Amino acid sequence: LEWRSKAGTRDQQLRAEHEEPLEMFAPREYELVDFGDGRKLERFGAYLLDRPSPAAESARPERPELWPQASARFERTSGDQGTWLPGDPKAPALPERWRILHDRIVLELKPTAVGHLGVFPEQAPNWDWLSEEIAAAGRPLRLLNLFAYTGASTLTAAAAGAAVTHVDAARSTVAWARRNAELSSLATAPIRWIVEDAATFVRRELKRGNRYELVVLDPPSYGHGRKHAAWKFDEHLVPLLSDCARLLSEKPLGLLLTCHTPGFGPKKLGELVSLVLEGSNVTCGELQLRSPTGRLLQSGTMGRAVVLGNA
């Protein structure tokens, strides 16, 4: 599902179009093997993993015979915390860490206590979009990446030629991103690594007069940053988006917003982005994963705003 809007008037109309999801990883690097009954079965490199997926609650697995072959299964124990249980003894044992590739970007993966691995595969089409837009611009670009996690967007943009400011509140996550930069031969790329709350950093950049041609953000539904600063998506998103719009330079390229927050579908997200970036072409849609049989697993929402005349 895709929503497009030409902003700049009060009578904006969003229209829906159906569009095939973009191809993402080579199958040997990542594959959504199956999903259903509130879980998903994914292959990351050589390892088949069974993890929770609320979006798969209403589906039934297509290949039940494959699930027992997983190397490990993640089970929640309290809140979003959980544990990795060993799977099939005949399957490759899950290592402490391993790597997968997307284009020229190397991502080091490791099992965490919340079931994450260090990559959100549904974001891959957005990495491709960033790479294409930066290359097509044909001019120096500065990109700000907020809630930047382990750095896939940062490294994609740097590899395409942008100067990047990478911001995440977790020092350990920024260190993980820097490790990915080293593995991707981008250790000397023009990347600033910042450990800070996103909203705090943006306000400080506005005061300093720093500006960017591109802003990328992937905020969580809830979270705590440095000094226990609380983040609530439905409460803090609009003020942050407004500040991000003010951070754009006199000749900006645009903004990319993604989220995994229930209640914020493509239409609502598109309206928010259009509101803060008048005069832009806004494209919104679902982040999706596709199984080998063509079934789609909804995995979040994205909104892209390209400022007309400046791309």
Short mmCIF file of C-alpha atoms in Angstrom, two decimals:
data_model
loop_
_atom_site.label_atom_id
_atom_site.label_comp_id
_atom_site.label_asym_id
_atom_site.label_seq_id
_atom_site.Cartn_x
_atom_site.Cartn_y
_atom_site.Cartn_z
CA LEU A 1 0.00 0.00 0.00
CA GLU A 2 1.35 3.40 -0.94
CA TRP A 3 0.10 6.88 -0.17
CA ARG A 4 1.22 9.89 -2.18
CA SER A 5 0.59 13.56 -1.44
CA LYS A 6 1.60 16.79 -3.12
CA ALA A 7 1.73 19.05 -0.08
CA GLY A 8 1.36 22.83 -0.03
CA THR A 9 -2.42 23.27 0.08
CA ARG A 10 -4.96 22.74 2.85
CA ASP A 11 -7.01 20.44 0.64
CA GLN A 12 -4.45 17.66 0.42
CA GLN A 13 -5.74 14.37 -0.90
CA LEU A 14 -3.95 11.10 -0.39
CA ARG A 15 -4.48 8.31 -2.88
CA ALA A 16 -3.71 4.64 -2.42
CA GLU A 17 -1.81 2.53 -4.89
CA HIS A 18 -0.77 -1.11 -4.75
CA GLU A 19 2.89 -1.75 -5.30
CA GLU A 20 5.08 -4.83 -5.11
CA PRO A 21 7.65 -4.66 -2.30
CA LEU A 22 11.19 -4.13 -3.48
CA GLU A 23 13.62 -7.01 -3.46
CA MET A 24 15.88 -6.67 -0.46
CA PHE A 25 18.63 -9.08 0.52
CA ALA A 26 20.13 -11.86 -1.54
CA PRO A 27 18.46 -15.06 -0.24
CA ARG A 28 21.77 -16.39 1.05
CA GLU A 29 22.01 -13.32 3.34
CA TYR A 30 18.42 -13.02 4.58
CA GLU A 31 15.08 -14.70 3.89
CA LEU A 32 11.66 -14.69 5.53
CA VAL A 33 11.08 -18.45 5.32
CA ASP A 34 7.59 -18.63 6.87
CA PHE A 35 5.32 -16.96 9.43
CA GLY A 36 2.15 -17.61 11.41
CA ASP A 37 0.66 -18.13 14.87
CA GLY A 38 2.38 -14.96 16.10
CA ARG A 39 5.87 -15.95 15.03
CA LYS A 40 8.22 -15.69 12.04
CA LEU A 41 10.87 -18.08 10.76
CA GLU A 42 13.82 -16.25 9.19
CA ARG A 43 17.18 -17.22 7.74
CA PHE A 44 20.08 -14.90 8.56
CA GLY A 45 23.06 -16.23 6.67
CA ALA A 46 23.48 -19.87 7.68
CA TYR A 47 21.13 -19.68 10.67
CA LEU A 48 17.39 -20.34 10.73
CA LEU A 49 15.75 -18.47 13.63
CA ASP A 50 12.26 -18.59 15.16
CA ARG A 51 11.13 -15.28 16.73
CA PRO A 52 7.88 -13.65 17.92
CA SER A 53 5.93 -11.50 15.43
CA PRO A 54 2.66 -9.88 16.60
CA ALA A 55 1.80 -9.07 12.95
CA ALA A 56 1.64 -12.81 12.25
CA GLU A 57 -1.02 -13.57 14.88
CA SER A 58 -3.84 -14.05 12.37
CA ALA A 59 -1.83 -16.13 9.87
CA ARG A 60 -1.07 -19.83 9.78
CA PRO A 61 2.36 -21.23 8.90
CA GLU A 62 2.67 -22.64 5.38
CA ARG A 63 5.72 -24.80 6.01
CA PRO A 64 5.31 -26.30 9.53
CA GLU A 65 7.88 -28.97 8.74
CA LEU A 66 10.63 -26.35 8.56
CA TRP A 67 10.17 -24.79 12.01
CA PRO A 68 11.77 -27.64 14.01
CA GLN A 69 14.93 -27.13 11.93
CA ALA A 70 15.67 -23.72 13.49
CA SER A 71 19.05 -23.18 15.13
CA ALA A 72 17.40 -21.22 17.95
CA ARG A 73 14.01 -19.99 19.19
CA PHE A 74 13.46 -16.74 21.10
CA GLU A 75 10.91 -16.86 23.93
CA ARG A 76 9.77 -13.84 25.91
CA THR A 77 10.02 -14.15 29.68
CA SER A 78 9.11 -10.69 31.02
CA GLY A 79 7.93 -7.68 29.01
CA ASP A 80 10.12 -7.43 25.93
CA GLN A 81 12.91 -9.41 27.60
CA GLY A 82 13.47 -13.05 26.82
CA THR A 83 15.90 -15.85 26.17
CA TRP A 84 17.26 -17.74 23.18
CA LEU A 85 16.57 -21.46 23.38
CA PRO A 86 18.68 -23.94 21.39
CA GLY A 87 16.89 -25.55 18.48
CA ASP A 88 17.56 -28.55 16.28
CA PRO A 89 20.85 -30.20 17.36
CA LYS A 90 21.46 -31.02 13.70
CA ALA A 91 21.24 -27.33 12.72
CA PRO A 92 24.27 -25.01 12.85
CA ALA A 93 24.69 -23.80 16.43
CA LEU A 94 23.93 -20.10 16.83
CA PRO A 95 27.27 -18.29 17.34
CA GLU A 96 27.94 -15.30 19.58
CA ARG A 97 28.11 -13.12 16.45
CA TRP A 98 28.14 -13.46 12.65
CA ARG A 99 27.77 -11.27 9.55
CA ILE A 100 25.46 -10.68 6.62
CA LEU A 101 25.78 -8.38 3.63
CA HIS A 102 23.54 -5.86 1.90
CA ASP A 103 25.19 -4.45 -1.21
CA ARG A 104 28.59 -3.33 0.09
CA ILE A 105 27.44 -2.92 3.70
CA VAL A 106 28.55 -5.52 6.25
CA LEU A 107 26.26 -5.96 9.27
CA GLU A 108 27.45 -7.87 12.30
CA LEU A 109 24.61 -9.73 14.01
CA LYS A 110 24.30 -11.09 17.53
CA PRO A 111 21.36 -12.40 19.58
CA THR A 112 20.16 -9.89 22.18
CA ALA A 113 18.00 -10.16 25.29
CA VAL A 114 15.06 -8.49 23.51
CA GLY A 115 15.16 -10.82 20.50
CA HIS A 116 16.77 -8.34 18.13
CA LEU A 117 19.82 -9.22 16.08
CA GLY A 118 21.16 -5.84 14.94
CA VAL A 119 19.24 -5.45 11.70
CA PHE A 120 15.64 -4.80 10.61
CA PRO A 121 15.49 -6.42 7.15
CA GLU A 122 12.27 -4.60 6.17
CA GLN A 123 14.32 -1.38 6.04
CA ALA A 124 16.42 -2.57 3.09
CA PRO A 125 14.26 -0.85 0.41
CA ASN A 126 14.78 2.42 2.26
CA TRP A 127 18.54 1.90 2.20
CA ASP A 128 18.31 1.40 -1.55
CA TRP A 129 16.21 4.56 -1.84
CA LEU A 130 18.77 6.58 0.14
CA SER A 131 21.62 5.30 -2.00
CA GLU A 132 19.80 6.16 -5.23
CA GLU A 133 18.68 9.63 -4.10
CA ILE A 134 22.13 10.60 -2.81
CA ALA A 135 23.85 9.40 -5.97
CA ALA A 136 21.29 11.12 -8.21
CA ALA A 137 21.59 14.45 -6.40
CA GLY A 138 25.04 15.04 -7.86
CA ARG A 139 26.00 17.46 -5.08
CA PRO A 140 27.42 17.32 -1.54
CA LEU A 141 24.78 16.22 0.95
CA ARG A 142 24.69 16.22 4.73
CA LEU A 143 22.48 13.55 6.31
CA LEU A 144 21.27 13.35 9.90
CA ASN A 145 20.32 9.86 11.10
CA LEU A 146 18.31 9.85 14.36
CA PHE A 147 17.58 6.73 16.45
CA ALA A 148 20.27 5.35 14.16
CA TYR A 149 20.66 1.90 15.78
CA THR A 150 23.48 -0.21 14.30
CA GLY A 151 24.04 2.07 11.33
CA ALA A 152 22.73 0.46 8.14
CA SER A 153 21.21 3.76 6.91
CA THR A 154 24.30 5.65 8.05
CA LEU A 155 26.68 3.36 6.18
CA THR A 156 24.50 3.22 3.07
CA ALA A 157 24.46 7.02 2.91
CA ALA A 158 28.18 7.32 3.57
CA ALA A 159 28.96 4.74 0.89
CA ALA A 160 26.86 6.78 -1.56
CA GLY A 161 28.89 9.92 -0.80
CA ALA A 162 26.98 11.77 1.93
CA ALA A 163 28.49 13.24 5.08
CA VAL A 164 26.54 11.66 7.94
CA THR A 165 25.78 12.50 11.56
CA HIS A 166 24.76 9.30 13.37
CA VAL A 167 22.78 9.81 16.60
CA ASP A 168 21.66 7.16 19.09
CA ALA A 169 21.15 7.39 22.86
CA ALA A 170 22.76 3.99 23.58
CA ARG A 171 26.55 4.07 23.72
CA SER A 172 26.78 0.31 23.13
CA THR A 173 24.63 0.61 19.99
CA VAL A 174 26.80 3.40 18.59
CA ALA A 175 29.84 1.19 19.23
CA TRP A 176 28.08 -1.60 17.32
CA ALA A 177 27.45 0.78 14.41
CA ARG A 178 31.11 1.85 14.39
CA ARG A 179 32.09 -1.82 14.25
CA ASN A 180 29.86 -2.23 11.19
CA ALA A 181 31.59 0.78 9.64
CA GLU A 182 34.97 -0.89 10.14
CA LEU A 183 33.73 -4.16 8.64
CA SER A 184 32.31 -2.23 5.67
CA SER A 185 35.63 -0.42 5.02
CA LEU A 186 33.97 2.87 6.00
CA ALA A 187 35.91 3.59 9.21
CA THR A 188 37.39 6.74 7.66
CA ALA A 189 34.17 7.89 5.96
CA PRO A 190 32.81 11.35 6.95
CA ILE A 191 30.59 10.12 9.80
CA ARG A 192 30.08 11.89 13.13
CA TRP A 193 29.17 9.42 15.88
CA ILE A 194 26.97 11.01 18.57
CA VAL A 195 25.66 9.43 21.79
CA GLU A 196 22.68 11.64 22.67
CA ASP A 197 18.89 11.80 22.84
CA ALA A 198 17.53 12.57 19.39
CA ALA A 199 15.27 15.47 20.44
CA THR A 200 17.99 17.04 22.59
CA PHE A 201 20.54 16.81 19.79
CA VAL A 202 18.16 18.33 17.23
CA ARG A 203 17.41 21.30 19.50
CA ARG A 204 21.13 21.88 20.00
CA GLU A 205 21.80 21.68 16.26
CA LEU A 206 19.14 24.32 15.65
CA LYS A 207 20.84 26.64 18.15
CA ARG A 208 24.23 25.96 16.56
CA GLY A 209 22.87 26.79 13.11
CA ASN A 210 23.81 23.42 11.59
CA ARG A 211 21.66 22.26 8.70
CA TYR A 212 21.16 19.08 6.66
CA GLU A 213 19.88 18.15 3.22
CA LEU A 214 18.44 14.83 4.46
CA VAL A 215 17.00 13.72 7.80
CA VAL A 216 16.32 10.05 8.57
CA LEU A 217 14.58 8.87 11.73
CA ASP A 218 13.23 5.56 13.01
CA PRO A 219 11.81 6.34 16.47
CA PRO A 220 10.60 3.60 18.82
CA SER A 221 7.12 3.51 20.32
CA TYR A 222 8.56 3.99 23.80
CA GLY A 223 12.06 4.40 25.10
CA HIS A 224 14.49 6.03 27.46
CA GLY A 225 17.54 7.94 26.37
CA ARG A 226 20.47 9.37 28.24
CA LYS A 227 19.77 10.60 31.78
CA HIS A 228 16.51 8.59 31.64
CA ALA A 229 14.81 11.01 29.23
CA ALA A 230 11.50 9.40 28.24
CA TRP A 231 10.34 9.05 24.63
CA LYS A 232 6.67 8.45 23.72
CA PHE A 233 5.98 8.24 20.00
CA ASP A 234 2.43 9.65 19.99
CA GLU A 235 3.42 12.49 22.33
CA HIS A 236 6.85 13.52 21.06
CA LEU A 237 6.85 12.74 17.34
CA VAL A 238 5.19 15.90 15.99
CA PRO A 239 7.45 18.34 17.91
CA LEU A 240 10.50 16.38 16.78
CA LEU A 241 9.33 16.31 13.15
CA SER A 242 8.74 20.06 13.27
CA ASP A 243 12.26 20.62 14.58
CA CYS A 244 13.66 18.28 11.91
CA ALA A 245 11.89 20.32 9.21
CA ARG A 246 13.59 23.44 10.59
CA LEU A 247 16.94 21.64 10.42
CA LEU A 248 16.70 21.22 6.64
CA SER A 249 18.99 23.46 4.61
CA GLU A 250 18.00 26.06 2.04
CA LYS A 251 18.26 23.39 -0.66
CA PRO A 252 17.10 20.20 1.05
CA LEU A 253 16.48 16.81 -0.45
CA GLY A 254 13.96 15.58 2.09
CA LEU A 255 13.10 13.40 5.06
CA LEU A 256 12.59 9.67 5.70
CA LEU A 257 10.50 8.57 8.69
CA THR A 258 9.81 4.95 9.64
CA CYS A 259 8.01 3.49 12.63
CA HIS A 260 6.64 0.28 14.13
CA THR A 261 4.01 1.91 16.34
CA PRO A 262 0.46 0.48 16.30
CA GLY A 263 -2.12 3.00 15.13
CA PHE A 264 0.25 4.89 12.85
CA GLY A 265 -0.56 3.50 9.42
CA PRO A 266 0.49 4.94 6.05
CA LYS A 267 -2.31 7.52 5.83
CA LYS A 268 -1.78 8.95 9.31
CA LEU A 269 1.99 9.01 8.91
CA GLY A 270 1.67 10.65 5.49
CA GLU A 271 -0.56 13.38 6.88
CA LEU A 272 1.94 14.14 9.65
CA VAL A 273 4.89 14.34 7.26
CA SER A 274 2.90 16.50 4.81
CA LEU A 275 1.93 18.82 7.66
CA VAL A 276 5.51 19.60 8.66
CA LEU A 277 7.00 19.59 5.14
CA GLU A 278 4.74 21.68 2.96
CA GLY A 279 5.77 21.82 -0.67
CA SER A 280 7.08 18.25 -0.70
CA ASN A 281 6.09 15.07 -2.48
CA VAL A 282 5.20 12.56 0.22
CA THR A 283 5.18 8.81 -0.36
CA CYS A 284 4.03 6.54 2.45
CA GLY A 285 3.45 2.83 2.71
CA GLU A 286 3.87 -0.31 4.74
CA LEU A 287 7.22 -1.87 5.46
CA GLN A 288 6.81 -5.48 4.46
CA LEU A 289 8.67 -8.76 4.33
CA ARG A 290 7.87 -11.30 1.63
CA SER A 291 8.13 -15.07 1.94
CA PRO A 292 9.32 -17.29 -0.94
CA THR A 293 5.66 -18.10 -1.72
CA GLY A 294 4.79 -14.39 -2.00
CA ARG A 295 3.00 -13.95 1.31
CA LEU A 296 3.51 -10.50 2.86
CA LEU A 297 4.20 -9.81 6.53
CA GLN A 298 3.47 -6.25 7.60
CA SER A 299 6.52 -4.92 9.49
CA GLY A 300 5.98 -1.20 10.10
CA THR A 301 5.28 2.03 8.23
CA MET A 302 7.43 4.48 6.31
CA GLY A 303 7.03 8.02 5.03
CA ARG A 304 9.36 9.69 2.55
CA ALA A 305 9.19 13.40 1.75
CA VAL A 306 11.14 14.73 -1.24
CA VAL A 307 11.24 18.51 -1.47
CA LEU A 308 10.06 19.43 -4.95
CA GLY A 309 12.59 21.12 -7.20
CA ASN A 310 15.58 20.29 -5.03
CA ALA A 311 16.07 16.56 -5.68
#
